Short mmCIF file of C-alpha atoms and ligand atoms in Angstrom, two decimals:
data_model
loop_
_atom_site.label_atom_id
_atom_site.label_comp_id
_atom_site.label_asym_id
_atom_site.label_seq_id
_atom_site.Cartn_x
_atom_site.Cartn_y
_atom_site.Cartn_z
CA MET C 1 -58.09 -6.15 40.48
CA GLY C 2 -57.90 -7.45 44.08
CA THR C 3 -60.30 -6.54 46.86
CA ARG C 4 -62.15 -3.26 46.64
CA GLN C 5 -60.47 -0.48 48.61
CA MET C 6 -61.72 2.93 49.72
CA HIS C 7 -59.98 5.91 48.12
CA LEU C 8 -59.25 9.15 49.91
CA GLY C 9 -58.35 12.56 48.55
CA ALA C 10 -57.59 15.79 50.42
CA VAL C 11 -58.85 19.10 49.01
CA PRO C 12 -56.88 21.95 50.60
CA TYR C 13 -58.96 25.10 50.96
CA GLY C 14 -56.22 27.38 52.32
CA THR C 15 -57.82 30.49 53.77
CA GLY C 16 -61.36 29.21 53.08
CA GLY C 17 -63.32 27.84 50.12
CA PRO C 18 -67.00 28.23 49.21
CA GLY C 19 -69.06 28.92 52.30
CA SER C 20 -65.97 29.27 54.52
CA HIS C 21 -65.45 32.98 54.70
CA THR C 22 -63.79 33.05 58.11
CA LEU C 23 -61.75 29.86 58.03
CA TRP C 24 -58.62 32.02 57.83
CA LEU C 25 -59.28 33.24 61.41
CA ASP C 26 -58.09 29.83 62.65
CA PRO C 27 -54.78 30.73 64.36
CA GLU C 28 -53.13 27.66 62.81
CA ILE C 29 -53.80 28.89 59.28
CA PRO C 30 -51.37 31.49 57.93
CA GLY C 31 -53.24 34.52 56.54
CA ASP C 32 -51.59 33.89 53.19
CA ALA C 33 -52.12 30.08 53.26
CA SER C 34 -53.54 29.91 49.73
CA VAL C 35 -50.34 31.37 48.27
CA ASN C 36 -47.99 29.88 50.86
CA ILE C 37 -46.12 26.86 49.51
CA ASP C 38 -44.89 25.89 53.00
CA TRP C 39 -48.48 25.49 54.16
CA PHE C 40 -49.39 23.35 51.14
CA VAL C 41 -46.29 21.19 51.66
CA GLU C 42 -47.19 20.67 55.32
CA MET C 43 -50.75 19.67 54.43
CA ALA C 44 -49.70 17.38 51.56
CA GLN C 45 -47.18 15.65 53.81
CA LEU C 46 -49.86 15.21 56.46
CA ALA C 47 -52.20 13.63 53.88
CA GLU C 48 -49.34 11.40 52.74
CA ARG C 49 -48.74 10.32 56.34
CA GLY C 50 -52.42 9.28 56.28
CA LYS C 51 -51.74 7.24 53.09
CA PHE C 52 -54.25 9.31 51.13
CA ASP C 53 -54.53 8.47 47.44
CA LEU C 54 -54.24 12.07 46.36
CA VAL C 55 -54.25 15.79 46.96
CA PHE C 56 -56.92 17.48 44.83
CA ILE C 57 -56.53 21.13 43.82
CA VAL C 58 -59.72 22.85 42.66
CA ASP C 59 -59.41 26.05 40.67
CA SER C 60 -61.14 29.06 39.18
CA GLN C 61 -59.98 32.07 37.22
CA PHE C 62 -62.70 34.62 37.81
CA ILE C 63 -63.27 36.47 41.05
CA THR C 64 -65.43 39.18 42.55
CA PRO C 65 -64.81 40.97 45.87
CA PHE C 66 -67.29 38.47 47.36
CA SER C 67 -65.47 35.31 46.27
CA PRO C 68 -64.33 33.04 49.14
CA PRO C 69 -60.90 33.97 50.59
CA HIS C 70 -59.10 30.99 49.00
CA TYR C 71 -60.42 32.03 45.59
CA LEU C 72 -59.32 35.65 45.94
CA ASN C 73 -55.62 34.91 46.05
CA ARG C 74 -54.42 31.40 45.16
CA LEU C 75 -51.57 29.57 43.45
CA GLU C 76 -51.95 28.20 39.93
CA PRO C 77 -52.51 24.42 40.32
CA LEU C 78 -49.78 22.97 38.09
CA THR C 79 -47.09 25.26 39.44
CA LEU C 80 -48.20 24.41 42.97
CA LEU C 81 -48.32 20.65 42.32
CA SER C 82 -44.87 20.65 40.71
CA ALA C 83 -43.49 22.07 43.96
CA LEU C 84 -45.44 19.50 46.02
CA ALA C 85 -44.04 16.73 43.81
CA THR C 86 -40.55 17.40 45.11
CA GLN C 87 -41.64 17.38 48.77
CA THR C 88 -43.73 14.19 48.72
CA SER C 89 -43.03 10.73 47.33
CA ARG C 90 -46.21 8.69 47.08
CA ILE C 91 -49.35 10.76 47.21
CA GLY C 92 -51.17 11.51 43.93
CA LEU C 93 -51.27 15.13 42.73
CA VAL C 94 -54.45 16.11 40.93
CA GLY C 95 -54.89 19.57 39.46
CA THR C 96 -57.96 21.21 37.96
CA ALA C 97 -57.56 22.74 34.51
CA THR C 98 -60.16 23.90 32.03
CA THR C 99 -60.58 22.74 28.46
CA SER C 100 -62.39 25.99 27.64
CA PHE C 101 -59.50 28.43 27.99
CA ASN C 102 -56.21 26.58 27.50
CA SER C 103 -54.41 25.57 24.35
CA PRO C 104 -54.13 21.75 24.30
CA PHE C 105 -50.46 21.35 23.36
CA ASN C 106 -49.37 23.62 26.18
CA LEU C 107 -51.60 22.10 28.86
CA VAL C 108 -50.89 18.51 27.85
CA ARG C 109 -47.18 19.25 28.00
CA ARG C 110 -47.50 20.76 31.47
CA PHE C 111 -49.44 17.77 32.83
CA GLY C 112 -46.95 15.42 31.18
CA SER C 113 -44.16 17.32 32.90
CA LEU C 114 -45.88 17.10 36.29
CA ASP C 115 -46.28 13.37 35.71
CA LEU C 116 -42.54 13.01 35.11
CA ILE C 117 -41.50 15.34 37.95
CA SER C 118 -43.73 13.36 40.35
CA LYS C 119 -42.67 10.00 38.87
CA GLY C 120 -46.16 9.03 37.81
CA ARG C 121 -48.41 10.71 40.37
CA ALA C 122 -50.21 13.34 38.25
CA GLY C 123 -53.93 13.64 37.66
CA TRP C 124 -55.96 16.18 35.69
CA ASN C 125 -59.41 17.24 36.85
CA VAL C 126 -61.01 18.19 33.55
CA VAL C 127 -63.50 21.06 33.91
CA THR C 128 -65.20 23.27 31.37
CA THR C 129 -65.09 26.33 33.72
CA GLY C 130 -68.13 27.01 35.82
CA ASP C 131 -67.58 30.75 36.24
CA ALA C 132 -68.88 32.36 33.04
CA GLY C 133 -66.98 35.60 33.74
CA THR C 134 -63.69 33.78 33.02
CA ALA C 135 -64.37 34.37 29.32
CA GLY C 136 -63.51 38.04 29.85
CA ASN C 137 -59.98 37.05 30.91
CA TYR C 138 -59.45 35.31 27.58
CA GLY C 139 -60.66 37.94 25.15
CA LEU C 140 -64.19 36.56 24.78
CA ASP C 141 -67.45 38.44 25.33
CA GLU C 142 -69.15 35.41 26.83
CA HIS C 143 -68.45 31.83 27.88
CA TYR C 144 -69.10 29.05 25.35
CA ASP C 145 -72.52 27.39 25.19
CA TYR C 146 -72.78 23.88 26.64
CA ASP C 147 -72.42 22.03 23.33
CA THR C 148 -69.21 23.88 22.58
CA ARG C 149 -67.91 23.52 26.14
CA TYR C 150 -68.42 19.78 26.23
CA GLY C 151 -67.50 19.27 22.58
CA ARG C 152 -64.15 20.91 23.26
CA ALA C 153 -63.66 18.90 26.45
CA GLN C 154 -64.26 15.57 24.72
CA GLU C 155 -61.94 16.33 21.82
CA TYR C 156 -59.37 17.85 24.18
CA VAL C 157 -58.99 14.75 26.36
CA GLU C 158 -58.80 12.41 23.37
CA LEU C 159 -56.18 14.69 21.86
CA ALA C 160 -54.26 14.78 25.16
CA ARG C 161 -54.06 11.01 25.29
CA ALA C 162 -52.85 10.84 21.71
CA LEU C 163 -50.19 13.47 22.42
CA TRP C 164 -48.99 11.64 25.53
CA ASP C 165 -48.42 8.61 23.28
CA SER C 166 -46.11 10.57 20.96
CA TYR C 167 -43.16 8.48 22.08
CA GLU C 168 -43.25 4.74 22.62
CA ASP C 169 -41.69 3.80 25.93
CA ASP C 170 -38.49 2.46 24.35
CA ALA C 171 -38.06 5.30 21.84
CA PHE C 172 -34.99 6.71 23.52
CA VAL C 173 -32.20 4.23 22.84
CA ARG C 174 -29.42 6.36 24.36
CA ASP C 175 -26.79 3.84 23.23
CA ARG C 176 -23.37 5.23 24.12
CA GLU C 177 -21.62 2.58 21.98
CA THR C 178 -23.44 3.32 18.76
CA GLY C 179 -24.21 6.94 19.53
CA GLN C 180 -27.91 6.39 18.75
CA PHE C 181 -30.07 8.62 20.93
CA LEU C 182 -33.52 8.13 19.43
CA ASP C 183 -35.25 5.37 17.50
CA ALA C 184 -37.13 7.71 15.15
CA SER C 185 -39.63 4.99 14.21
CA LYS C 186 -40.97 5.27 17.77
CA GLN C 187 -41.68 8.99 17.60
CA HIS C 188 -45.16 9.68 16.20
CA VAL C 189 -46.67 12.74 14.53
CA LEU C 190 -50.33 13.23 15.31
CA ASP C 191 -51.69 15.51 12.58
CA HIS C 192 -54.90 16.06 14.50
CA GLU C 193 -57.52 18.09 12.63
CA GLY C 194 -60.66 18.09 14.72
CA THR C 195 -63.75 20.21 15.20
CA TYR C 196 -62.09 22.52 17.71
CA PHE C 197 -58.37 21.90 17.54
CA ALA C 198 -55.60 21.31 15.03
CA VAL C 199 -52.40 19.94 16.53
CA ARG C 200 -49.58 18.41 14.54
CA GLY C 201 -47.44 16.89 17.31
CA PRO C 202 -45.42 15.07 18.36
CA LEU C 203 -45.30 16.13 22.00
CA ASN C 204 -41.69 16.63 23.07
CA LEU C 205 -42.07 14.48 26.17
CA VAL C 206 -41.95 10.79 27.07
CA ARG C 207 -44.54 9.02 29.18
CA SER C 208 -44.16 8.51 32.92
CA ALA C 209 -44.29 5.24 34.85
CA GLN C 210 -48.09 5.43 34.86
CA GLY C 211 -48.35 6.06 31.11
CA HIS C 212 -50.77 8.98 31.21
CA PRO C 213 -51.88 11.30 34.00
CA VAL C 214 -55.17 10.08 35.51
CA ILE C 215 -58.20 11.88 34.06
CA PHE C 216 -60.71 13.19 36.59
CA GLN C 217 -63.91 14.95 35.55
CA ALA C 218 -66.29 17.33 37.34
CA GLY C 219 -69.58 18.43 35.75
CA ASP C 220 -73.04 17.13 36.38
CA SER C 221 -75.25 17.79 33.33
CA ASP C 222 -76.14 15.02 30.93
CA GLN C 223 -73.23 16.10 28.74
CA GLY C 224 -70.94 16.32 31.77
CA ARG C 225 -71.87 12.80 32.84
CA ASP C 226 -71.25 11.47 29.33
CA LEU C 227 -67.82 13.09 29.36
CA GLY C 228 -67.03 11.50 32.73
CA ALA C 229 -68.37 8.11 31.69
CA SER C 230 -66.49 8.12 28.38
CA VAL C 231 -63.07 9.45 29.40
CA GLY C 232 -63.10 9.97 33.20
CA GLU C 233 -61.10 7.63 35.42
CA GLY C 234 -62.01 9.57 38.55
CA ILE C 235 -65.18 11.61 39.07
CA PHE C 236 -65.34 14.61 41.40
CA THR C 237 -68.94 15.21 42.41
CA HIS C 238 -71.22 16.34 45.22
CA ALA C 239 -73.48 13.90 47.09
CA PRO C 240 -75.64 15.13 49.98
CA ASP C 241 -76.88 11.69 51.05
CA ILE C 242 -76.59 7.97 50.28
CA PRO C 243 -79.61 7.68 47.93
CA SER C 244 -78.49 10.56 45.70
CA GLY C 245 -74.92 9.27 45.82
CA GLN C 246 -76.12 5.82 44.77
CA ALA C 247 -78.22 7.24 41.93
CA PHE C 248 -75.25 9.19 40.57
CA TYR C 249 -72.85 6.27 41.04
CA ASP C 250 -75.18 3.90 39.27
CA ASP C 251 -75.79 6.34 36.43
CA ILE C 252 -72.07 6.99 35.79
CA LYS C 253 -71.08 3.33 36.00
CA THR C 254 -73.97 2.24 33.79
CA ARG C 255 -73.16 4.88 31.17
CA ALA C 256 -69.48 3.84 31.27
CA ARG C 257 -70.36 0.17 30.74
CA ASP C 258 -73.39 0.30 28.43
CA LYS C 259 -72.83 3.46 26.43
CA PHE C 260 -69.04 3.51 26.19
CA GLY C 261 -68.07 -0.16 26.61
CA ARG C 262 -65.78 0.54 29.55
CA ASN C 263 -65.00 -1.40 32.71
CA PRO C 264 -67.00 0.52 35.38
CA ASP C 265 -64.35 -0.32 38.00
CA HIS C 266 -62.06 2.00 36.06
CA VAL C 267 -64.23 5.00 36.89
CA VAL C 268 -63.60 5.91 40.53
CA VAL C 269 -66.37 8.07 42.01
CA MET C 270 -65.16 10.43 44.76
CA PRO C 271 -67.64 13.04 46.04
CA GLY C 272 -66.30 16.06 47.88
CA ILE C 273 -67.33 15.94 51.55
CA LYS C 274 -66.89 17.88 54.75
CA VAL C 275 -65.72 15.95 57.82
CA VAL C 276 -65.75 17.19 61.41
CA VAL C 277 -64.18 15.01 64.12
CA GLY C 278 -64.95 15.67 67.78
CA ASP C 279 -64.36 13.88 71.09
CA THR C 280 -68.00 12.82 71.01
CA ASP C 281 -70.78 13.05 68.43
CA GLU C 282 -72.35 15.97 70.31
CA ASP C 283 -69.01 17.76 70.53
CA ALA C 284 -68.51 17.39 66.76
CA ARG C 285 -72.03 18.62 65.96
CA GLU C 286 -71.40 21.68 68.15
CA ILE C 287 -68.14 22.40 66.32
CA GLU C 288 -69.92 22.05 62.98
CA ALA C 289 -72.76 24.37 64.01
CA ALA C 290 -70.35 26.98 65.36
CA ASN C 291 -68.21 26.81 62.19
CA ASN C 292 -71.24 27.11 59.94
CA ASP C 293 -72.68 30.08 61.80
CA ARG C 294 -69.39 31.92 61.82
CA ASP C 295 -68.13 30.95 58.35
CA HIS C 296 -71.27 31.50 56.36
CA THR C 297 -73.28 34.49 57.53
CA PHE C 298 -76.51 35.25 55.70
CA GLY C 299 -74.83 38.20 53.96
CA ALA C 300 -71.93 36.11 52.65
CA ALA C 301 -74.31 33.32 51.66
CA LEU C 302 -76.53 35.76 49.73
CA ARG C 303 -73.52 37.04 47.76
CA GLU C 304 -72.18 33.56 47.06
CA PHE C 305 -75.66 32.36 46.15
CA GLY C 306 -75.14 34.10 42.79
CA ARG C 307 -72.10 32.03 41.81
CA PRO C 308 -73.90 29.27 39.86
CA PHE C 309 -75.90 32.02 38.18
CA GLY C 310 -72.75 33.62 36.72
CA TRP C 311 -72.17 35.56 39.96
CA HIS C 312 -75.52 37.29 39.43
CA ASP C 313 -76.22 39.92 42.13
CA PHE C 314 -79.13 38.64 44.22
CA THR C 315 -78.97 41.59 46.63
CA GLN C 316 -81.08 43.53 44.10
CA TYR C 317 -84.20 41.45 44.89
CA ASP C 318 -86.69 41.68 47.73
CA LEU C 319 -85.64 38.93 50.13
CA ASP C 320 -89.20 38.18 51.15
CA ALA C 321 -90.76 38.12 47.68
CA PRO C 322 -91.11 34.80 45.80
CA PHE C 323 -87.80 33.42 44.54
CA PRO C 324 -86.76 35.34 41.37
CA ALA C 325 -86.81 32.42 38.94
CA GLU C 326 -86.07 34.82 36.07
CA ALA C 327 -82.46 34.97 37.36
CA LEU C 328 -81.89 31.47 35.95
CA VAL C 329 -81.08 32.96 32.55
CA HIS C 330 -77.81 34.29 34.02
CA GLY C 331 -76.73 30.73 34.80
CA GLU C 332 -77.06 29.40 31.27
CA ARG C 333 -73.32 29.59 30.59
CA SER C 334 -72.19 29.09 34.15
CA PHE C 335 -72.94 26.25 36.61
CA TYR C 336 -76.28 25.74 34.87
CA THR C 337 -77.12 22.30 36.31
CA GLN C 338 -76.65 23.64 39.82
CA ALA C 339 -78.54 26.89 39.07
CA LYS C 340 -81.46 24.90 37.66
CA ALA C 341 -81.54 22.62 40.73
CA VAL C 342 -81.57 25.60 43.10
CA THR C 343 -84.36 27.32 41.12
CA GLN C 344 -86.40 24.13 40.95
CA ARG C 345 -86.08 23.49 44.67
CA ALA C 346 -87.25 27.03 45.41
CA ALA C 347 -90.28 26.58 43.10
CA ASP C 348 -91.16 23.14 44.54
CA ASN C 349 -91.12 24.52 48.07
CA GLY C 350 -92.67 27.90 47.27
CA TRP C 351 -89.65 29.62 48.85
CA THR C 352 -88.81 33.28 49.02
CA LEU C 353 -85.25 34.30 48.19
CA ARG C 354 -84.49 34.49 51.92
CA GLN C 355 -85.71 30.91 52.42
CA ALA C 356 -83.70 29.67 49.43
CA VAL C 357 -80.52 31.26 50.80
CA GLU C 358 -81.23 29.91 54.29
CA ALA C 359 -81.72 26.46 52.75
CA THR C 360 -78.27 26.57 51.13
CA ARG C 361 -76.82 27.38 54.56
CA ALA C 362 -78.69 24.50 56.20
CA PHE C 363 -77.76 22.21 53.30
CA ARG C 364 -74.17 22.52 54.42
CA LYS C 365 -74.77 20.15 57.33
CA SER C 366 -72.64 17.11 56.69
CA GLU C 367 -73.30 13.44 57.42
CA PHE C 368 -69.64 12.96 58.33
CA VAL C 369 -69.66 14.66 61.71
CA GLY C 370 -69.00 12.87 64.98
CA SER C 371 -66.41 10.99 66.99
CA ALA C 372 -63.69 9.30 64.94
CA ALA C 373 -65.62 6.00 65.20
CA THR C 374 -68.86 7.61 64.01
CA VAL C 375 -67.11 9.28 61.05
CA ALA C 376 -65.39 6.01 60.10
CA ASP C 377 -68.74 4.18 60.31
CA LYS C 378 -70.36 6.73 57.99
CA LEU C 379 -67.53 6.58 55.46
CA VAL C 380 -67.75 2.79 55.37
CA GLU C 381 -71.55 2.87 55.18
CA TRP C 382 -71.48 5.09 52.07
CA TRP C 383 -68.69 3.12 50.48
CA GLU C 384 -70.32 -0.26 51.16
CA ALA C 385 -73.66 1.05 49.82
CA ARG C 386 -71.85 2.01 46.63
CA ALA C 387 -72.81 5.62 46.98
CA CYS C 388 -69.13 6.20 46.05
CA ASP C 389 -65.72 4.55 45.76
CA GLY C 390 -64.07 7.03 48.08
CA PHE C 391 -64.10 10.63 49.23
CA ASN C 392 -62.45 13.93 48.48
CA ILE C 393 -62.27 15.35 51.98
CA GLY C 394 -62.17 19.13 52.35
CA LEU C 395 -59.00 20.12 54.18
CA ASP C 396 -60.09 23.11 56.24
CA HIS C 397 -58.97 23.36 59.88
CA PRO C 398 -55.55 21.68 60.21
CA ALA C 399 -56.37 20.34 63.70
CA ASN C 400 -59.48 18.65 62.28
CA PHE C 401 -57.50 17.16 59.40
CA ARG C 402 -54.90 15.81 61.85
CA ARG C 403 -57.71 14.03 63.69
CA ILE C 404 -58.87 12.51 60.40
CA VAL C 405 -55.36 11.24 59.69
CA ASP C 406 -54.54 10.11 63.24
CA GLU C 407 -57.91 8.84 64.45
CA VAL C 408 -60.26 8.06 61.53
CA VAL C 409 -57.77 6.53 59.06
CA PRO C 410 -56.47 3.93 61.58
CA ILE C 411 -60.05 2.68 62.11
CA LEU C 412 -60.50 2.33 58.33
CA GLN C 413 -57.19 0.46 58.18
CA GLU C 414 -58.17 -1.85 61.00
CA ARG C 415 -61.36 -2.71 59.15
CA GLY C 416 -59.31 -3.55 56.07
CA VAL C 417 -61.08 -1.08 53.78
CA PHE C 418 -58.16 1.34 53.43
CA ARG C 419 -54.47 0.68 52.75
CA ALA C 420 -52.08 0.32 55.69
CA ASP C 421 -49.31 1.52 53.41
CA TYR C 422 -48.84 2.47 49.77
CA ASP C 423 -48.26 -0.53 47.55
CA SER C 424 -47.69 1.45 44.37
CA THR C 425 -45.48 4.35 43.44
CA HIS C 426 -47.98 5.88 41.03
CA LEU C 427 -51.49 7.29 41.17
CA ARG C 428 -52.96 4.68 38.82
CA GLY C 429 -51.74 2.00 41.21
CA HIS C 430 -53.38 3.74 44.18
CA LEU C 431 -56.71 3.98 42.34
CA GLY C 432 -56.66 0.45 40.88
CA LEU C 433 -56.46 1.79 37.33
CA PRO C 434 -54.51 0.07 34.54
CA VAL C 435 -51.48 1.70 32.92
CA PRO C 436 -52.55 2.39 29.33
CA VAL C 437 -50.44 0.66 26.70
CA ASN C 438 -48.98 3.12 24.20
CA ARG C 439 -51.33 3.01 21.18
CA HIS C 440 -48.48 2.78 18.67
CA THR C 441 -46.79 -0.03 20.58
CA ALA C 442 -50.14 -1.83 20.76
CA ALA C 443 -50.66 -1.41 17.02
CA ARG C 444 -47.14 -2.65 16.32
CA GLN C 445 -47.68 -5.69 18.53
CA ALA C 446 -51.09 -6.39 16.99
CA GLY C 447 -49.84 -6.62 13.59
C1 LIG L 1 -68.18 18.79 41.81
C2 LIG L 1 -67.80 19.81 40.80
C3 LIG L 1 -66.56 20.46 40.90
C4 LIG L 1 -66.18 21.42 39.97
N1 LIG L 1 -64.97 22.03 40.10
C5 LIG L 1 -64.64 23.03 39.24
C6 LIG L 1 -63.41 23.74 39.41
O1 LIG L 1 -62.63 23.46 40.30
N2 LIG L 1 -63.14 24.74 38.53
C7 LIG L 1 -63.99 25.07 37.50
O2 LIG L 1 -63.69 26.00 36.74
N3 LIG L 1 -65.14 24.42 37.31
C8 LIG L 1 -65.49 23.42 38.16
N4 LIG L 1 -66.67 22.74 37.98
C9 LIG L 1 -67.53 23.20 36.87
C10 LIG L 1 -67.72 22.22 35.73
O3 LIG L 1 -66.56 21.97 34.99
C11 LIG L 1 -68.80 22.75 34.79
O4 LIG L 1 -68.29 23.83 34.03
C12 LIG L 1 -70.05 23.22 35.50
O5 LIG L 1 -70.39 22.35 36.56
C13 LIG L 1 -71.22 23.28 34.55
O6 LIG L 1 -71.40 22.03 33.93
P1 LIG L 1 -72.50 20.98 34.38
O7 LIG L 1 -73.82 21.64 34.19
O8 LIG L 1 -72.26 19.82 33.48
O9 LIG L 1 -72.26 20.66 35.82
C14 LIG L 1 -67.05 21.76 38.89
C15 LIG L 1 -68.29 21.10 38.80
C16 LIG L 1 -68.66 20.14 39.73
C17 LIG L 1 -70.01 19.47 39.58
#
């Protein structure tokens, strides 16, 4: 598949994502950025100028008054990406959507439509919904247990791929001489009767130039990793340092190869990272420290600390008493892997609640902070060490992102690790992923 290339995604956080409660005070950011299509267009075009592989839209559907600003008031990802598709021409458009609270036919149709509108640039970040409270917005008393969540996700993605293959690529004859519009033998009914879903099909939509939207996955439990390794083509994850990045990378690629018989190069691992570019390394570290202090006060951090635990209210505990490990039960149907890790770390270190919250604030220090040359060095170091295949870079302060595009990207290009220009029109091409052959065409050709 040619020489290995670094992949870059931009994750726009509008008025401020997790831990960024005052990002919106930046005078360059409109107060309504997270619902302002002009702002998203400007940022997507900037990322496209930097030849980024993709724009990555995270999502959630449950809020409290203490949710980060971007989460309080934000555009629905597929609607947003459809608008971006008309204002960009090359950059991939990846949207997060849950398999827990969407009906497959509808969601698969919407992603298929985005793929056609964007001419083959769509991607779907498959999540099972971390925020347990979302269940209440869909008529359920509680979120599904993990087996159900991941069972649905697995069946959902397999079903999606089958639906996207409803039409073979030459099904529409559109012969003006004979008047034949469709070759009906190339339209396929699915008749899916699974554990969680029953869908007859066919989908009323052809495939795009890239065949299917690219499947991303985010979820870190054993079941989450199996989902990513079996159906994921891109993996959105967190990695605080090279050794933990390498361990995750190795685990996902090994599962993909050994457990699911896949080519590990077709699973692109892209952790979300924070980058700060300064004139010098010291300058950048000062900017980072000032941002962290201002954006994530202890009070805001204490509130947000409850998110993996189903937005459990930690203000009810004595800050200086031992960490309340009993709170873990509230995370069982939420971001449980993360809640368990936080609880374990507190126990291992004998922390109080205050120390655990302070640690999450300190944990926010990024390795990718420095002059443009330092940041480029770090990106290459991680990538060469196979701690990842690329990065989903948080798009926070526009001035900082411009420096990434104008100063860091050219260094990566000079070193030959990142494209000087797009050489594909679709997202699969950017990521080095094959275009899947329609299963019915393949079966026809096979025999
Ligand atoms: C890096 C990462 C990003 C995620 N992004 C989202 C998201 O944007 N929206 C969402 O509802 N859930 C998101 N999730 C939640 C997962 O889909 C999953 O429900 C949650 O992490 C619990 O599963 P796990 O224990 O397998 O990680 C994300 C999880 C991870 C690890």
